Amino acid sequence: MKASQIARRSGIEDVRAIPVGYPVKIPIEDLAPEFRPPGDPERVEEENARLEAAQFANRVRAIDLSGVTVVLDAGHGGRDTGAIVEGVQEARQVYDLACRVEALLTRHTKARVVRTVKGQKSCSRSRPEGDSDWQTARVLTTPPYDLEDAIAGVNFRWYLANSVFRRVSREGGSEERTVFVSIHADSLHPAVRGLMVYVPGEKFLRGTYGKSGAPYDSRREVREEPRVSFTRRERIQAEGMSRDLAERIVGAFRATHLPLHDFQPVRQNVIRSGREWVPAILRYNRIPARVLVEVCNLNNPDDRKLLIGATFRDRVARALVSGLVEFYGGRGRDVLTTAGSPRPAEAPEESKRSRDSSR
Ligand SMILES: [Zn+2]
């Protein structure tokens, strides 16, 4: 493993007991480009890519999220439990978080919320104390997918997101008014803790991808656009807008003193065992502003203890909503302290229709 090679080379016997200020020798090629010496070709390339992407920071203002569609993804559910650490199931916690975010958005903003996965009971009827309906959750494709397979579940989520995005564009909505937020909890080294947000790095979005055969062909969202690829402009726009959204979320966590990853909380790719990639849910997703939020690290005992508490999950949900409001030029604090309209979180289909037609 790379870490143990580096430790050996630097004469470190126990990586958990490195004295402060101890010099660690890391080969330049193993450093992420942004930490290389100025002028290093990969660092220059990275810096240029970041500057280019920054031109696509969100310029749309909608302080009450009017006209904004939030595609909200509980990262796991159904048979897909996500990580389980000391009996704490990631799926249960992130499903509850998605319910809370939806409730806050519905109460305090004018955003339209589209969930990617949902259980049979509505969130408001499920128990408040984390006992959410995550076990019956299905991906809401047409027809829905029962989450028999976690990987197919991820693929159906981005197919669904792309379908929502197409529909919004068809209805004349602006691309910048659609956002995608996937909620997870990480399982990293127990020493690290706090929020980490992934964005789709431009250089990871090349090529074409799509699924076919069972169970894919039977879903409308897959048939609408079976394969996905991005133009260079779309890739740069995606990185820029997603990074902007990620920074707002980090800012909102910081403002309310929620734990943050103390080193680089926004990342453009995952690095594990020397491989680098963008999670599939972001990689093939067409919504320009899209983030995968690891709200905390399940392997860290402090984070884990917090996450099972409803108070913490409520604070996290508020910070996520604040981040969204701030992305659209509003002030999260102001929006969340207004009384909010008693707009029902889940109006039955019938009443929704009659309300629409009365306008
Ligand atoms: Zn996860």
Coordinates of C-alpha atoms and ligand atoms in Angstrom, one line a residue:
M1 CA 0.0 0.0 0.0
K2 CA 1.2 3.5 -0.9
A3 CA 0.8 4.9 2.7
S4 CA 3.0 2.2 4.2
Q5 CA 5.7 2.6 1.5
I6 CA 5.8 6.3 2.3
A7 CA 5.9 5.6 6.0
R8 CA 8.8 3.2 5.5
R9 CA 10.8 5.6 3.3
S10 CA 10.4 8.3 6.0
G11 CA 11.4 6.0 8.8
I12 CA 7.9 6.1 10.4
E13 CA 7.1 3.0 12.4
D14 CA 3.6 3.9 13.6
V15 CA 1.5 6.1 11.2
R16 CA -0.8 6.9 14.1
A17 CA 2.0 8.4 16.1
I18 CA 3.8 10.9 13.8
P19 CA 5.2 13.8 15.8
V20 CA 4.1 17.3 14.8
G21 CA 6.6 18.7 12.3
Y22 CA 8.1 15.4 11.4
P23 CA 9.3 15.5 7.7
V24 CA 7.4 13.0 5.6
K25 CA 9.0 12.2 2.2
I26 CA 6.3 11.9 -0.5
P27 CA 7.3 11.4 -4.2
I28 CA 6.1 14.4 -6.3
E29 CA 4.2 12.0 -8.6
D30 CA 2.2 10.8 -5.7
L31 CA 1.1 14.4 -4.7
A32 CA -2.2 15.7 -5.9
P33 CA -1.5 18.3 -8.7
E34 CA -2.5 21.2 -6.5
F35 CA 0.2 20.4 -3.9
R36 CA 3.1 20.1 -6.4
P37 CA 5.7 22.9 -6.9
P38 CA 4.6 25.9 -8.9
G39 CA 5.2 25.3 -12.6
D40 CA 4.8 21.6 -12.4
P41 CA 3.0 20.7 -15.6
E42 CA 0.2 18.8 -13.9
R43 CA -0.3 21.6 -11.4
V44 CA -0.4 24.2 -14.2
E45 CA -3.0 22.1 -16.0
E46 CA -5.1 21.7 -12.8
E47 CA -4.9 25.5 -12.1
N48 CA -5.9 26.4 -15.6
A49 CA -8.8 23.9 -15.5
R50 CA -10.0 25.4 -12.2
L51 CA -9.8 29.0 -13.6
E52 CA -11.8 27.9 -16.6
A53 CA -14.4 26.1 -14.5
A54 CA -14.7 29.2 -12.2
Q55 CA -16.2 31.2 -15.1
F56 CA -19.2 28.9 -14.7
A57 CA -20.0 29.7 -11.1
N58 CA -23.7 30.1 -10.7
R59 CA -24.9 33.6 -11.6
V60 CA -28.7 32.9 -11.2
R61 CA -30.4 34.5 -8.3
A62 CA -33.4 33.0 -6.7
I63 CA -33.3 33.7 -3.1
D64 CA -36.4 31.8 -2.2
L65 CA -35.4 29.1 -4.8
S66 CA -38.3 30.1 -7.1
G67 CA -38.2 28.0 -10.2
V68 CA -35.5 25.8 -8.8
T69 CA -35.7 22.0 -9.1
V70 CA -33.8 20.1 -6.4
V71 CA -33.2 16.5 -7.3
L72 CA -32.6 15.0 -3.9
D73 CA -30.9 11.6 -3.6
A74 CA -30.8 9.5 -0.5
G75 CA -27.6 7.6 -1.4
H76 CA -28.9 4.2 -0.3
G77 CA -32.1 2.4 0.7
G78 CA -34.0 -0.8 0.2
R79 CA -31.7 -3.8 0.2
D80 CA -28.8 -1.5 -0.3
T81 CA -27.8 -0.6 3.3
G82 CA -24.7 1.3 2.4
A83 CA -21.9 1.1 5.0
I84 CA -22.7 -0.5 8.3
V85 CA -20.4 0.4 11.2
E86 CA -21.1 -0.8 14.8
G87 CA -24.7 -1.4 13.8
V88 CA -25.2 2.1 12.3
Q89 CA -26.6 1.8 8.8
E90 CA -25.7 4.5 6.4
A91 CA -29.0 4.0 4.4
R92 CA -31.2 4.6 7.4
Q93 CA -29.4 7.8 8.4
V94 CA -29.1 9.3 4.9
Y95 CA -32.7 8.5 4.1
D96 CA -33.8 10.4 7.2
L97 CA -31.6 13.3 6.1
A98 CA -33.2 13.4 2.7
C99 CA -36.6 13.5 4.3
R100 CA -35.6 16.4 6.5
V101 CA -34.1 18.3 3.6
E102 CA -37.2 17.8 1.6
A103 CA -39.4 19.0 4.5
L104 CA -37.3 22.1 5.1
L105 CA -37.2 23.0 1.3
T106 CA -41.0 22.5 1.1
R107 CA -41.7 24.6 4.2
H108 CA -39.2 27.5 3.7
T109 CA -38.6 27.8 0.0
K110 CA -40.4 27.7 -3.3
A111 CA -38.1 24.9 -4.7
R112 CA -39.6 21.9 -6.4
V113 CA -38.2 18.8 -4.8
V114 CA -37.8 15.6 -6.8
R115 CA -36.7 12.6 -4.8
T116 CA -34.8 9.8 -6.6
V117 CA -35.7 7.1 -4.0
K118 CA -38.6 6.8 -1.7
G119 CA -40.2 4.3 0.6
Q120 CA -43.9 3.4 0.7
K121 CA -44.8 5.7 3.5
S122 CA -44.4 9.4 3.2
C123 CA -41.6 11.0 5.2
S124 CA -44.0 13.0 7.4
R125 CA -45.7 9.8 8.5
S126 CA -42.5 7.9 9.3
R127 CA -41.2 8.1 12.9
P128 CA -39.1 11.2 13.7
E129 CA -36.2 9.4 15.4
G130 CA -34.4 8.0 12.4
D131 CA -36.8 5.2 12.0
S132 CA -37.5 6.2 8.5
D133 CA -39.0 4.1 5.7
W134 CA -35.7 3.4 4.0
Q135 CA -36.2 -0.3 3.8
T136 CA -39.0 -0.1 1.3
A137 CA -37.3 2.6 -0.7
R138 CA -37.2 2.2 -4.5
V139 CA -35.7 4.2 -7.2
L140 CA -38.6 6.2 -8.8
T141 CA -37.9 5.3 -12.4
T142 CA -40.9 4.3 -14.6
P143 CA -41.5 1.5 -13.5
P144 CA -39.7 1.9 -10.1
Y145 CA -36.6 -0.1 -9.3
D146 CA -36.7 -2.2 -6.1
L147 CA -32.9 -1.8 -5.4
E148 CA -32.1 -5.5 -5.7
D149 CA -28.7 -4.4 -6.8
A150 CA -26.9 -1.4 -5.4
I151 CA -24.9 -0.7 -8.6
A152 CA -28.0 -0.8 -10.8
G153 CA -29.6 1.4 -8.2
V154 CA -26.9 4.1 -8.8
N155 CA -27.3 3.8 -12.5
F156 CA -31.1 4.2 -12.3
R157 CA -30.6 7.3 -10.1
W158 CA -28.5 9.2 -12.7
Y159 CA -30.8 8.0 -15.5
L160 CA -33.7 9.5 -13.5
A161 CA -31.8 12.7 -12.8
N162 CA -31.1 13.1 -16.5
S163 CA -34.7 12.5 -17.3
V164 CA -35.8 15.2 -14.8
F165 CA -33.2 17.6 -16.3
R166 CA -34.6 17.0 -19.9
R167 CA -38.1 17.6 -18.7
V168 CA -37.1 20.9 -17.0
S169 CA -35.4 22.0 -20.2
R170 CA -38.4 21.0 -22.3
E171 CA -40.7 23.0 -20.0
G172 CA -38.4 26.1 -20.6
G173 CA -36.7 26.0 -17.3
S174 CA -33.0 27.2 -17.1
E175 CA -30.2 24.6 -16.7
E176 CA -28.8 26.7 -13.9
R177 CA -32.0 26.2 -11.9
T178 CA -31.7 22.5 -11.5
V179 CA -29.4 21.0 -8.9
F180 CA -28.6 17.5 -7.8
V181 CA -27.6 16.5 -4.2
S182 CA -26.8 13.0 -3.2
I183 CA -26.5 12.3 0.5
H184 CA -24.1 9.8 1.9
A185 CA -21.9 9.1 5.0
D186 CA -18.3 8.1 4.4
S187 CA -16.3 5.2 5.7
L188 CA -12.8 6.5 5.8
H189 CA -9.9 6.1 8.2
P190 CA -11.3 6.5 11.8
A191 CA -8.9 9.5 12.4
V192 CA -10.6 11.7 9.8
R193 CA -14.0 13.3 10.4
G194 CA -16.5 15.8 9.1
L195 CA -18.1 16.8 5.8
M196 CA -16.6 16.1 2.4
V197 CA -18.2 17.1 -0.9
Y198 CA -17.4 15.5 -4.2
V199 CA -17.8 17.4 -7.5
P200 CA -17.3 16.0 -11.0
G201 CA -13.7 17.0 -12.1
E202 CA -13.8 17.9 -15.8
K203 CA -11.0 15.5 -16.8
F204 CA -13.0 12.5 -15.5
L205 CA -16.0 13.2 -17.6
R206 CA -14.7 12.2 -21.0
G207 CA -16.0 9.2 -23.1
T208 CA -19.5 7.8 -23.6
Y209 CA -21.3 5.5 -21.2
G210 CA -24.6 3.7 -21.1
K211 CA -26.3 0.5 -19.9
S212 CA -28.5 -1.9 -21.9
G213 CA -30.2 -5.3 -21.3
A214 CA -32.1 -6.2 -18.2
P215 CA -33.1 -4.5 -15.9
Y216 CA -32.3 -1.3 -17.9
D217 CA -34.3 -1.6 -21.1
S218 CA -37.6 -1.8 -19.4
R219 CA -37.2 1.7 -17.8
R220 CA -38.5 4.7 -19.7
E221 CA -35.7 6.9 -18.4
V222 CA -33.1 4.6 -20.0
R223 CA -34.9 4.3 -23.3
E224 CA -35.2 8.1 -23.5
E225 CA -31.4 8.5 -23.6
P226 CA -29.5 5.2 -23.3
R227 CA -26.0 6.6 -23.6
V228 CA -24.5 9.8 -22.2
S229 CA -21.5 11.9 -23.1
F230 CA -20.5 15.5 -22.6
T231 CA -19.1 18.3 -24.7
R232 CA -16.0 20.0 -23.4
R233 CA -18.1 23.0 -22.4
E234 CA -20.6 20.8 -20.5
R235 CA -17.7 19.2 -18.6
I236 CA -16.2 22.6 -17.6
Q237 CA -19.6 24.0 -16.7
A238 CA -20.3 21.0 -14.6
E239 CA -17.1 21.3 -12.6
G240 CA -17.5 25.0 -12.2
M241 CA -21.1 25.0 -11.0
S242 CA -20.7 22.0 -8.9
R243 CA -17.6 23.4 -7.2
D244 CA -19.6 26.6 -6.5
L245 CA -22.4 24.7 -4.9
A246 CA -20.0 22.5 -2.9
E247 CA -18.3 25.6 -1.5
R248 CA -21.6 27.0 -0.4
I249 CA -22.5 23.8 1.4
V250 CA -19.1 23.8 3.1
G251 CA -19.6 27.4 4.0
A252 CA -23.0 26.6 5.6
F253 CA -21.5 23.7 7.6
R254 CA -18.7 26.0 8.7
A255 CA -21.0 28.8 9.7
T256 CA -23.0 26.5 12.0
H257 CA -19.9 24.8 13.4
L258 CA -20.6 21.4 12.0
P259 CA -17.5 19.1 11.6
L260 CA -15.7 19.6 8.3
H261 CA -12.9 17.4 6.8
D262 CA -9.9 19.5 8.0
F263 CA -8.1 19.2 4.8
Q264 CA -9.7 19.9 1.4
P265 CA -13.4 19.3 2.1
V266 CA -14.3 19.7 -1.6
R267 CA -12.8 17.1 -3.9
Q268 CA -13.1 16.5 -7.7
N269 CA -12.5 12.8 -7.5
V270 CA -12.2 9.9 -5.1
I271 CA -8.7 8.4 -4.5
R272 CA -8.6 4.8 -3.2
S273 CA -5.7 2.3 -3.5
G274 CA -4.0 4.6 -6.1
R275 CA -7.0 4.8 -8.4
E276 CA -8.8 8.0 -9.1
W277 CA -12.4 8.4 -10.2
V278 CA -15.6 10.4 -10.0
P279 CA -18.5 8.5 -8.4
A280 CA -21.0 7.2 -11.1
I281 CA -23.8 9.2 -9.7
L282 CA -21.9 12.4 -10.7
R283 CA -20.0 11.0 -13.6
Y284 CA -23.0 10.3 -15.9
N285 CA -25.4 12.9 -14.5
R286 CA -26.4 15.7 -16.8
I287 CA -27.4 18.2 -14.1
P288 CA -24.7 20.8 -14.3
A289 CA -24.7 21.6 -10.5
R290 CA -24.3 18.2 -8.9
V291 CA -22.6 17.1 -5.7
L292 CA -22.2 14.0 -3.6
V293 CA -22.2 15.0 0.1
E294 CA -20.5 12.8 2.6
V295 CA -22.1 14.4 5.7
C296 CA -19.5 12.8 8.1
N297 CA -17.3 9.7 8.5
L298 CA -19.1 6.7 9.9
N299 CA -15.8 5.1 10.9
N300 CA -15.0 8.0 13.2
P301 CA -16.6 7.3 16.6
D302 CA -17.5 11.0 17.3
D303 CA -19.1 11.5 13.9
R304 CA -21.0 8.2 14.2
K305 CA -22.3 9.1 17.6
L306 CA -23.5 12.5 16.2
L307 CA -25.1 11.0 13.2
I308 CA -27.5 8.8 15.1
G309 CA -28.8 11.8 16.9
A310 CA -31.8 13.6 15.4
T311 CA -30.5 17.0 16.5
F312 CA -27.3 16.6 14.5
R313 CA -29.3 15.3 11.4
D314 CA -31.6 18.3 11.7
R315 CA -28.5 20.7 11.8
V316 CA -27.0 18.9 8.8
A317 CA -30.3 19.2 6.9
R318 CA -30.5 22.9 7.7
A319 CA -26.9 23.4 6.6
L320 CA -27.6 21.6 3.3
V321 CA -30.7 23.8 2.6
S322 CA -28.7 27.0 3.6
G323 CA -26.0 25.9 1.1
L324 CA -28.6 25.7 -1.6
V325 CA -30.2 29.0 -0.8
E326 CA -26.7 30.7 -0.8
F327 CA -25.9 29.1 -4.1
Y328 CA -28.8 31.1 -5.4
G329 CA -27.8 34.3 -3.8
G330 CA -30.0 34.2 -0.7
R331 CA -29.1 34.0 3.0
G332 CA -29.8 30.6 4.5
R333 CA -30.2 31.9 8.0
D334 CA -32.9 34.4 6.8
V335 CA -34.8 31.8 4.8
L336 CA -34.8 29.1 7.5
T337 CA -36.0 31.5 10.2
T338 CA -39.0 32.6 8.3
A339 CA -42.1 30.9 9.5
G340 CA -42.5 29.2 6.2
S341 CA -45.7 28.4 4.4
P342 CA -47.7 25.4 5.4
R343 CA -47.2 23.9 1.9
P344 CA -47.8 20.1 2.5
A345 CA -44.6 18.1 2.0
E346 CA -46.5 15.6 -0.1
A347 CA -49.7 16.7 -1.6
P348 CA -51.7 13.8 -3.0
E349 CA -51.6 13.7 -6.8
E350 CA -55.2 14.8 -7.1
S351 CA -55.1 17.9 -5.1
K352 CA -51.8 18.9 -6.8
R353 CA -53.5 18.7 -10.2
S354 CA -56.5 20.7 -9.2
R355 CA -54.2 23.3 -7.6
D356 CA -52.2 23.6 -10.8
S357 CA -55.3 24.0 -13.0
S358 CA -56.7 26.7 -10.8
R359 CA -53.8 29.0 -11.6
Ligands
ZN1 ZN -22.8 5.9 0.6

